[in-house]
Coordinates of C-alpha atoms and ligand atoms in Angstrom, one line a residue:
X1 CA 0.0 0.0 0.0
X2 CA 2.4 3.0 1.0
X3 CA 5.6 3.0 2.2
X4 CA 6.5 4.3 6.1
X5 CA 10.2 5.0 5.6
X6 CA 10.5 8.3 4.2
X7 CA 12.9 11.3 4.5
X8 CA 12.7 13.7 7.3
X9 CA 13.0 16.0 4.4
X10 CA 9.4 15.5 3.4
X11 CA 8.2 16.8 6.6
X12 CA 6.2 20.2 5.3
X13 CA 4.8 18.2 2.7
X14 CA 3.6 15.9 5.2
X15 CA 1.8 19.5 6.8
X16 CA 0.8 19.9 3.6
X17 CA -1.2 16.2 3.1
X18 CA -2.3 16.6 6.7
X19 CA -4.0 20.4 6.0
X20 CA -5.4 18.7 2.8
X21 CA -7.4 16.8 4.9
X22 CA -8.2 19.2 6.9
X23 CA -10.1 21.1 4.3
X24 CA -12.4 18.6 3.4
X25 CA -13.4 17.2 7.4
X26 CA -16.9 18.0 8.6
X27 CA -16.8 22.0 9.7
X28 CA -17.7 20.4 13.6
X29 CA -14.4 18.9 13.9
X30 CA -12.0 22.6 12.6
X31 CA -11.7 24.1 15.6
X32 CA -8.0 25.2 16.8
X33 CA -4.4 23.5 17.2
X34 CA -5.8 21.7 19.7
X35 CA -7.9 23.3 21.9
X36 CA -11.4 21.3 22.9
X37 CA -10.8 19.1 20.2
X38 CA -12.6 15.7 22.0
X39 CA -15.0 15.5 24.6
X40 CA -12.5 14.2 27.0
X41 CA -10.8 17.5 27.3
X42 CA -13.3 19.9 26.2
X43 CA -15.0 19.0 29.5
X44 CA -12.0 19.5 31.6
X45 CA -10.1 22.6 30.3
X46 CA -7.4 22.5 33.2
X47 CA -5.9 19.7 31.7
X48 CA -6.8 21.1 27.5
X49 CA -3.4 21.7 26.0
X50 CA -4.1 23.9 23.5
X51 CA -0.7 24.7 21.6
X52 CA 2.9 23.6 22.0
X53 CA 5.6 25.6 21.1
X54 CA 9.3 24.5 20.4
X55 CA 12.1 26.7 19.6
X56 CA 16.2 28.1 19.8
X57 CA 15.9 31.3 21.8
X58 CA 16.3 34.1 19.2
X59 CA 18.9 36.0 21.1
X60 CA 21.0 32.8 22.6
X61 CA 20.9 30.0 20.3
X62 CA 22.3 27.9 23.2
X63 CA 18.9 27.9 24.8
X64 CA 16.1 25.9 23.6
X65 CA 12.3 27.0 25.1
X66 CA 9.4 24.8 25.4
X67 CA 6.0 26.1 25.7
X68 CA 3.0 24.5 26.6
X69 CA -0.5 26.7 26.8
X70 CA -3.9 24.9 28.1
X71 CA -7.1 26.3 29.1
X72 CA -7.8 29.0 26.6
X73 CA -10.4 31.6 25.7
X74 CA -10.1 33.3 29.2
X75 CA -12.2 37.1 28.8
X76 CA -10.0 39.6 30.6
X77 CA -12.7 40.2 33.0
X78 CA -12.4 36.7 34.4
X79 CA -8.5 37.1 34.8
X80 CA -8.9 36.5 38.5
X81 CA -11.3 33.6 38.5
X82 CA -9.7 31.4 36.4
X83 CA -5.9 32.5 35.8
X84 CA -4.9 29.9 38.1
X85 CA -3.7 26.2 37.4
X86 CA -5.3 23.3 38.1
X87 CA -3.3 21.9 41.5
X88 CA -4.7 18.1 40.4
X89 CA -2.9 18.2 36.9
X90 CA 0.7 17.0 36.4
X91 CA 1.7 19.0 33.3
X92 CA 4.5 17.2 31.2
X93 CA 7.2 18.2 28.4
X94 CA 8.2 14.9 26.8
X95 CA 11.9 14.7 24.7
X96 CA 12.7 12.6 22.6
X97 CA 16.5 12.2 21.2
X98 CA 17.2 9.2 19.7
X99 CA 15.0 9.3 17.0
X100 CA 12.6 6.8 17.6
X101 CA 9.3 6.8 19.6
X102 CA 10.3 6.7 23.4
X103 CA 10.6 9.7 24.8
X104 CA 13.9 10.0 26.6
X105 CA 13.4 12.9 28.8
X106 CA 10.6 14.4 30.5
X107 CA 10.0 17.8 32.6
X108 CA 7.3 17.3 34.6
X109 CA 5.6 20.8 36.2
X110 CA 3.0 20.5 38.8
X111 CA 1.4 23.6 40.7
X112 CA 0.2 24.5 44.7
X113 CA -3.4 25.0 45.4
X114 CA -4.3 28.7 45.3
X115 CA -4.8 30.3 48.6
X116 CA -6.0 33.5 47.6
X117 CA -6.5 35.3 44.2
X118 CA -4.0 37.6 45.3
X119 CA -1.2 35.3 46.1
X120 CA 0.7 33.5 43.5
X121 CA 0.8 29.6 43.5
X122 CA 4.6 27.4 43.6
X123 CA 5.0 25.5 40.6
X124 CA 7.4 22.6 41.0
X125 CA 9.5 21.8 38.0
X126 CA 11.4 18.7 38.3
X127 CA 14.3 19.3 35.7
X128 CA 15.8 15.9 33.7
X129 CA 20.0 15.6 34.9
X130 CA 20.4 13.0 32.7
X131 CA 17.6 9.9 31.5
X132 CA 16.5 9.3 35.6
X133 CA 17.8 11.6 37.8
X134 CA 16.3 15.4 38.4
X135 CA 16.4 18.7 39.8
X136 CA 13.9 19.7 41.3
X137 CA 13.0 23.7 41.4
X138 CA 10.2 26.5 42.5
X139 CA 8.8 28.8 41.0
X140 CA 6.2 31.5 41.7
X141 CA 3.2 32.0 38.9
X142 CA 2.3 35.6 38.2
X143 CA -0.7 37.1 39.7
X144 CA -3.7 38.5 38.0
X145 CA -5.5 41.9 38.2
X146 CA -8.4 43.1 36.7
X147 CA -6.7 46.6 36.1
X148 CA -6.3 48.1 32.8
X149 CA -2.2 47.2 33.0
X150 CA -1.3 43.8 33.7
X151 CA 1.5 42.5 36.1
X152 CA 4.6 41.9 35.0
X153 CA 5.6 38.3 34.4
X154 CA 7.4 36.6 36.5
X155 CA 10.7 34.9 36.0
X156 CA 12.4 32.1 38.1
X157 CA 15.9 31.7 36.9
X158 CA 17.9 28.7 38.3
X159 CA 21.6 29.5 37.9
X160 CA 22.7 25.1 38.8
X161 CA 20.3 24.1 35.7
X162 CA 20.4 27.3 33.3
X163 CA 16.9 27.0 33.6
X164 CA 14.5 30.3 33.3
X165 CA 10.3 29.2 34.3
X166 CA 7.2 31.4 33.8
X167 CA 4.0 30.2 34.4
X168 CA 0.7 32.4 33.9
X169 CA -2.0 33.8 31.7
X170 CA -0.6 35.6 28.4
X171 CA -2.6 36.8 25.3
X172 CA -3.2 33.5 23.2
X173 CA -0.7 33.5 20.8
X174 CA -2.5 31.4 18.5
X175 CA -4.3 33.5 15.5
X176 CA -6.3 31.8 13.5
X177 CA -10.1 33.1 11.7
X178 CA -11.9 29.8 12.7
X179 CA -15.6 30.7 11.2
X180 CA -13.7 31.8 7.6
X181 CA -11.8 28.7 7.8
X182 CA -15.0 26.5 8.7
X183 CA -17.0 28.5 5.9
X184 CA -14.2 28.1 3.3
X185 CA -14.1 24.3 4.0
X186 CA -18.0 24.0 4.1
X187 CA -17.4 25.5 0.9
X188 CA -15.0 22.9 -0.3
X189 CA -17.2 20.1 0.9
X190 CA -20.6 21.5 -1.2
X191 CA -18.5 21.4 -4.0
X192 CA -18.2 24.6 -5.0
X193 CA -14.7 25.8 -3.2
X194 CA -14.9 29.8 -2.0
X195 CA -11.9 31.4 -1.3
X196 CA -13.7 34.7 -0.6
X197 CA -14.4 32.9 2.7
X198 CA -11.0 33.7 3.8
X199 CA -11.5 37.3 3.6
X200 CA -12.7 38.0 7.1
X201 CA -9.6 38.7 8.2
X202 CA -10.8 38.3 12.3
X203 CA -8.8 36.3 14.4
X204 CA -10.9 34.4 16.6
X205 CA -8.4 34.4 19.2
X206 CA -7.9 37.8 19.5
X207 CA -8.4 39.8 22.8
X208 CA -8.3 36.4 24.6
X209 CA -5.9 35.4 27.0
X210 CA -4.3 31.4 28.3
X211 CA -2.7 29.6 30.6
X212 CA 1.0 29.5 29.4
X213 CA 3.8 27.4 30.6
X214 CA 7.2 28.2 29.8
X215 CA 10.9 26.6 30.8
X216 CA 14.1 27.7 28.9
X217 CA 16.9 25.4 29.6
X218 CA 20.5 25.0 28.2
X219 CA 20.2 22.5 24.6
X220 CA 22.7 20.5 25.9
X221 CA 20.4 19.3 28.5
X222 CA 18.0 17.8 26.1
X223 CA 19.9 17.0 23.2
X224 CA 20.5 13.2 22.6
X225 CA 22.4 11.5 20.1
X226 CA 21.6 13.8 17.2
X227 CA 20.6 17.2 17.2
X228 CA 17.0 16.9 16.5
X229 CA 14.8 16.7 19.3
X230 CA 11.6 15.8 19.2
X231 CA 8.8 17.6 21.6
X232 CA 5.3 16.2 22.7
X233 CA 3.5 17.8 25.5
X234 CA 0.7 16.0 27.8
X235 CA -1.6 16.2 30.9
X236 CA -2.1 14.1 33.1
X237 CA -4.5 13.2 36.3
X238 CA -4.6 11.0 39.7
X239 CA -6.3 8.3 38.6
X240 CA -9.3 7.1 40.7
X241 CA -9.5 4.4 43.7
X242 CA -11.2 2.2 41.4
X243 CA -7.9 2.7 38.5
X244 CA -5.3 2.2 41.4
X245 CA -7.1 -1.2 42.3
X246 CA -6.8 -2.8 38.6
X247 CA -3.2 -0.8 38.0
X248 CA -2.2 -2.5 41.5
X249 CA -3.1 -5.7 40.3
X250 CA -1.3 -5.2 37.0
X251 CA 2.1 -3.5 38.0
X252 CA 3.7 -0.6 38.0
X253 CA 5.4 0.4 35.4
X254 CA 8.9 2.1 36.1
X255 CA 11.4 4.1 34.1
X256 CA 10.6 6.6 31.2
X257 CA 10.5 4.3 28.1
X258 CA 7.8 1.9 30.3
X259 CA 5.9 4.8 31.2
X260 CA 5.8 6.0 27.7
X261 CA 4.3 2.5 26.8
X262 CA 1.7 2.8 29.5
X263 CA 1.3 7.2 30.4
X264 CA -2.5 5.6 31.0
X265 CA -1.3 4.1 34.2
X266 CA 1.8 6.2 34.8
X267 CA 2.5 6.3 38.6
X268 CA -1.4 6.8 39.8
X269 CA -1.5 9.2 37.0
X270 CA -3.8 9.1 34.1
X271 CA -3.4 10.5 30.5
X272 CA -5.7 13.5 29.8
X273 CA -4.6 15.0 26.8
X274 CA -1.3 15.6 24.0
X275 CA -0.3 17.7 21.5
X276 CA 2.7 17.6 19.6
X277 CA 2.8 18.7 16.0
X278 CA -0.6 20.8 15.6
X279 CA -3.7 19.5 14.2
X280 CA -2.9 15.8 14.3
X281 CA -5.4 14.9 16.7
X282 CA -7.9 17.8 15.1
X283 CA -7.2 17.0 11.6
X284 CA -6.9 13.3 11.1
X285 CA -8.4 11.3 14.0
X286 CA -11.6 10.4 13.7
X287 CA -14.1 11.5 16.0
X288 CA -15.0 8.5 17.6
X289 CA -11.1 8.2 18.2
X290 CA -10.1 11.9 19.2
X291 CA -10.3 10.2 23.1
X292 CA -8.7 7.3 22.7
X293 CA -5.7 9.6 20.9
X294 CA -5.2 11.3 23.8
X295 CA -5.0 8.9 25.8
X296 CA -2.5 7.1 24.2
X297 CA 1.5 7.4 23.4
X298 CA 4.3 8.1 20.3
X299 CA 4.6 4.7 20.7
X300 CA 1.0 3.6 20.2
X301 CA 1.2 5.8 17.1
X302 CA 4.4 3.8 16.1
X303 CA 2.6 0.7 16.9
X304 CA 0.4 1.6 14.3
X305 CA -2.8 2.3 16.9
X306 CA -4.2 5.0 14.5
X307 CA -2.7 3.7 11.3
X308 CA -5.5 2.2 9.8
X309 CA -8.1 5.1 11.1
X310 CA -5.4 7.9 9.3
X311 CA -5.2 5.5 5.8
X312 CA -8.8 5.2 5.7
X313 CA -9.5 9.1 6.2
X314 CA -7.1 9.6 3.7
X315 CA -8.0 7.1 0.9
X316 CA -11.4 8.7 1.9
X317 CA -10.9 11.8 0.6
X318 CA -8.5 10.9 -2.1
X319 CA -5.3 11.3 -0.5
X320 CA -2.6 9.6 -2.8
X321 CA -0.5 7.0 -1.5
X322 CA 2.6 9.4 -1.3
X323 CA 0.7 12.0 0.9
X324 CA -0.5 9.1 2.8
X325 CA 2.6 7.6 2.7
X326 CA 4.8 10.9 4.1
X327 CA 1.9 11.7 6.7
X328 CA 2.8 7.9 8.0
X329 CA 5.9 8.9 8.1
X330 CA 5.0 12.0 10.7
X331 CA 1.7 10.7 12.9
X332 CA 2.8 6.9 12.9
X333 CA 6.6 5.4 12.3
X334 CA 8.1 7.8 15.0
X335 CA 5.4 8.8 16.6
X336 CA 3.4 12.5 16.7
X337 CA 6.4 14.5 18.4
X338 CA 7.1 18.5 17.3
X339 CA 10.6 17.8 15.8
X340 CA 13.2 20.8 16.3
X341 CA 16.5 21.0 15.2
X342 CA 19.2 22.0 17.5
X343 CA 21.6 22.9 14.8
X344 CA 19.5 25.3 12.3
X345 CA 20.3 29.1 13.4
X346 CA 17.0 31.2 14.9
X347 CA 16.8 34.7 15.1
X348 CA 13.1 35.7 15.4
X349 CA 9.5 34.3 16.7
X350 CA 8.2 34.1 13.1
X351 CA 5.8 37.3 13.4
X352 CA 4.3 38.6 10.7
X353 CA 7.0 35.7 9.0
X354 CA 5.5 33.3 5.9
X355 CA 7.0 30.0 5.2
X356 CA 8.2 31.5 2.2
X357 CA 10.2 34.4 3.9
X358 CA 14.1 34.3 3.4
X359 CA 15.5 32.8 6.7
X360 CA 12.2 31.2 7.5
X361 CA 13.2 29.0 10.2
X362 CA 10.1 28.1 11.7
X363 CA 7.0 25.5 11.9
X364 CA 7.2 22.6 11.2
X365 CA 10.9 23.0 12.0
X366 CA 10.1 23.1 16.1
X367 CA 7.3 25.5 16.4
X368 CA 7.7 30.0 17.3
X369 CA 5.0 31.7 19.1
X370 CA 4.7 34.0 16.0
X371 CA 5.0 30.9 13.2
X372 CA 1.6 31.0 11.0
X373 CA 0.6 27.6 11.1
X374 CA -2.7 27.8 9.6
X375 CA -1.2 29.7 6.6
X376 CA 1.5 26.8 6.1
X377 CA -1.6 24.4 5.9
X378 CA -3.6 26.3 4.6
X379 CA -1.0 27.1 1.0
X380 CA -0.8 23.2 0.8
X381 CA -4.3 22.7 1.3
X382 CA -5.3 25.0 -1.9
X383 CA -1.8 23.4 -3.4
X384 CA -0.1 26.4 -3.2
X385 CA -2.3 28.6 -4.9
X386 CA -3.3 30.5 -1.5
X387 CA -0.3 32.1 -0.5
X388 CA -2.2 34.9 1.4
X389 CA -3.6 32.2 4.2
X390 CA -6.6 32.9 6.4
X391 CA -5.6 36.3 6.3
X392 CA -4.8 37.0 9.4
X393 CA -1.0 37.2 9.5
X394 CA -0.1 37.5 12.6
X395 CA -0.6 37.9 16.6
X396 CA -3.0 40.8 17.0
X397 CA -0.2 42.3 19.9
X398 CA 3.2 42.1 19.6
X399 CA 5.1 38.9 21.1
X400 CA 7.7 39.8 24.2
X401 CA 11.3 40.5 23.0
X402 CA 12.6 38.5 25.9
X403 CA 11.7 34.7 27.8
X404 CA 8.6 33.8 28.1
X405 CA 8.5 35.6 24.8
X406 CA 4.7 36.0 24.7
X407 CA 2.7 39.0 25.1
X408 CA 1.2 40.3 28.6
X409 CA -2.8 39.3 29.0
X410 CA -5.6 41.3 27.5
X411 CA -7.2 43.5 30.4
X412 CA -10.2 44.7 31.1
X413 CA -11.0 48.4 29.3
X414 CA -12.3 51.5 30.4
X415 CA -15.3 52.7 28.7
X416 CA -15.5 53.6 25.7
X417 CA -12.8 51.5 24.8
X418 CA -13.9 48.2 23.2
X419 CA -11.8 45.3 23.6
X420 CA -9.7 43.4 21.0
X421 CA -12.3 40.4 20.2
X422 CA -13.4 39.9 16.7
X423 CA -16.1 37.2 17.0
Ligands
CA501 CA1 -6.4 19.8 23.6
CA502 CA1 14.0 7.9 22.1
CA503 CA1 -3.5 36.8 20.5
CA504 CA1 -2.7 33.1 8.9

């Protein structure tokens, strides 16, 4: 049928067969990168990665910063009610750097209950020395206020592990028109494709803020035998009395590669959600399957747990055997990991950036918070005859200029000024 071992080189085509899909799946199942794509996270948004970011910091190319943001959409005048994380969620950067499946590394990041909306809560950060031991760090979260300028953020730097942590709400640095995209592809599904659709120009993210958590640590911590790295981010929760009883009864399992095999019974922990190169899960999972995706590991998808369900919604919609082939080659022989290399020089975020800029750098080489994602899909999708995207072409704020990197949260406004959102 199609072949699994194909180049690393083929890895923006691959975007490219996966964004084809994208444009002819039901509009229901378009939504984001990854936020509320199944019903298993959509109903617990504390554990709802939404986007994962990978990249060299632009002004120290020694430094590599991994970015996880979950619970989105937060309005600025719910700032203090939610900006807090969830104290039962265990939230994990996995590394991979041999080139296969197993994650070798992990950073796991777990957070105090909040005492008072006023008080910052201690994240712990247990930093990999090596494939089993750790550091283990603190860190204070940045506070909310409801007034019209927002705190600063607030940096931990650990001088024994080069590390530098930030953990808060920051604009959503995801930009993306959603309806335009969902019209265009109801469009494409009638029959009758309508690029007009993509005129909007409104970025449904706009004006909203997330949950962002950010480490910077030295590359030489996480790089393995190459210098490609490989990046998957997860959630995970205690598991219930009734789960310990039967993962009791089957064993523990022990060690990084093991629990890679078995993340659903990880230590009393259970798997609630992944994301590692966007719109796997969104794009080419069925839905009936979007739970069971998230639930499992790079080396499910190696195992070829999701094979058959990706071929078939390919062959579906007329994917040809190469496409199918090189998207194989991505979601299934090595697993769904954001792949960075450690080696290719980075000087910017990607804002305002297209794939096609001199220099580009970016997605799907790792992933910048200013990378336009949906344009790189979406120029595939139309088979390069859309160069101009979505049409929204970048973060509607600027990006920071220093670590975290990501722009301060949207406040609430005096009257009569109107905030940023462009439903
Ligand atoms: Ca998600
Ligand atoms: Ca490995
Ligand atoms: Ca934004
Ligand atoms: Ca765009």
């Amino acid at each position: 049928m199609f072949c699994f071992q194909l180049k690393k080189t083929a890895t923006l085509a691959v975007i490219m067969a996966m964004a084809s899909m994208g444009i002819l799946m039901p509009v229901s199942q378009i939504k984001a990168a990854d936020h509320a794509e199944s019903t298993s996270v959509a109903g617990d948004p504390g554990a709802d990665i939404g986007d994962l970011f990978a990249f060299l910091n632009p002004t120290d190319n020694t430094k590599v910063v991994l970015a996880m943001s979950v619970e989105g959409f937060i309005v600025p005048s719910e700032l203090l009610n939610i900006g807090f994380f969830s104290p039962d969620v265990t939230y994990r950067f996995e590394i991979e750097n041999t080139g296969d499946a197993i994650p070798d590394l992990k950073i796991d990041v777990t957070f105090s209950p909040q005492i008072a909306r006023n008080a910052p809560q201690i994240a712990t950060i247990k930093i990999p020395r090596g494939k089993r031991n750790f550091t283990t760090i603190t860190a204070t979260t940045t506070v909310q206020t409801l007034s019209a300028v927002s705190n600063p953020f607030a940096v931990t730097t650990n001088s024994a592990t080069g590390a530098k942590f930030f953990a808060g709400l920051t604009d959503d640095p995801f930009y993306f028109d959603i309806v335009g995209f969902n019209r265009f592809v109801s469009s494409v599904t009638s029959g009758a494709p309508d690029l007009t659709r993509l005129q909007r120009s409104r970025d449904s993210f706009a004006g909203y803020n997330i949950h962002m958590i950010a480490i910077e640590l030295p590359a030489a911590t996480l790089r393995g035998n190459s210098n490609i790295i490989g990046v998957n981010s997860v959630t995970l929760r205690k598991r219930s009395n009734s789960e310990n009883d039967k993962a009791e009864v089957e064993g523990k399992a022990e060690g990084i590669e093991e629990e890679s095999a078995k993340n659903s019974s990880d230590g009393g922990l259970v798997q609630v959600d992944r994301n590692g190169v966007p719109a796997v899960n969104t794009v080419l999972i069925p839905f009936a399957r979007k739970n069971q995706y998230n639930a499992s590991t790079p080396r499910d998808d190696a195992d070829g747990l999701f094979a058959g369900d990706i071929v078939a919604t390919l062959t579906s919609l007329g994917t040809n055997a190469t496409n199918i082939g090189i998207l194989a080659n991505v979601a299934v022989a090595n697993g769904d990991y954001l792949r960075l290399n450690l080696s290719t020089p980075n000087t910017s975020l990607g804002f305002g950036e297209r794939a096609t800029t001199p220099g580009y750098t970016g997605f799907p080489n790792g992933r910048r918070p200013g990378d336009d994602t949906v344009d790189v899909l979406l120029y595939f999708i139309t088979n390069q005859a859309v160069t101009t995207g979505d049409n929204v072409n970048s973060n509607d704020v600027p990006l920071g200029t220093a670590f975290p990197f990501f722009a301060r949260p949207n406040q609430p406004l005096e009257n009569p000024a109107v905030d940023n959102t462009r439903n």
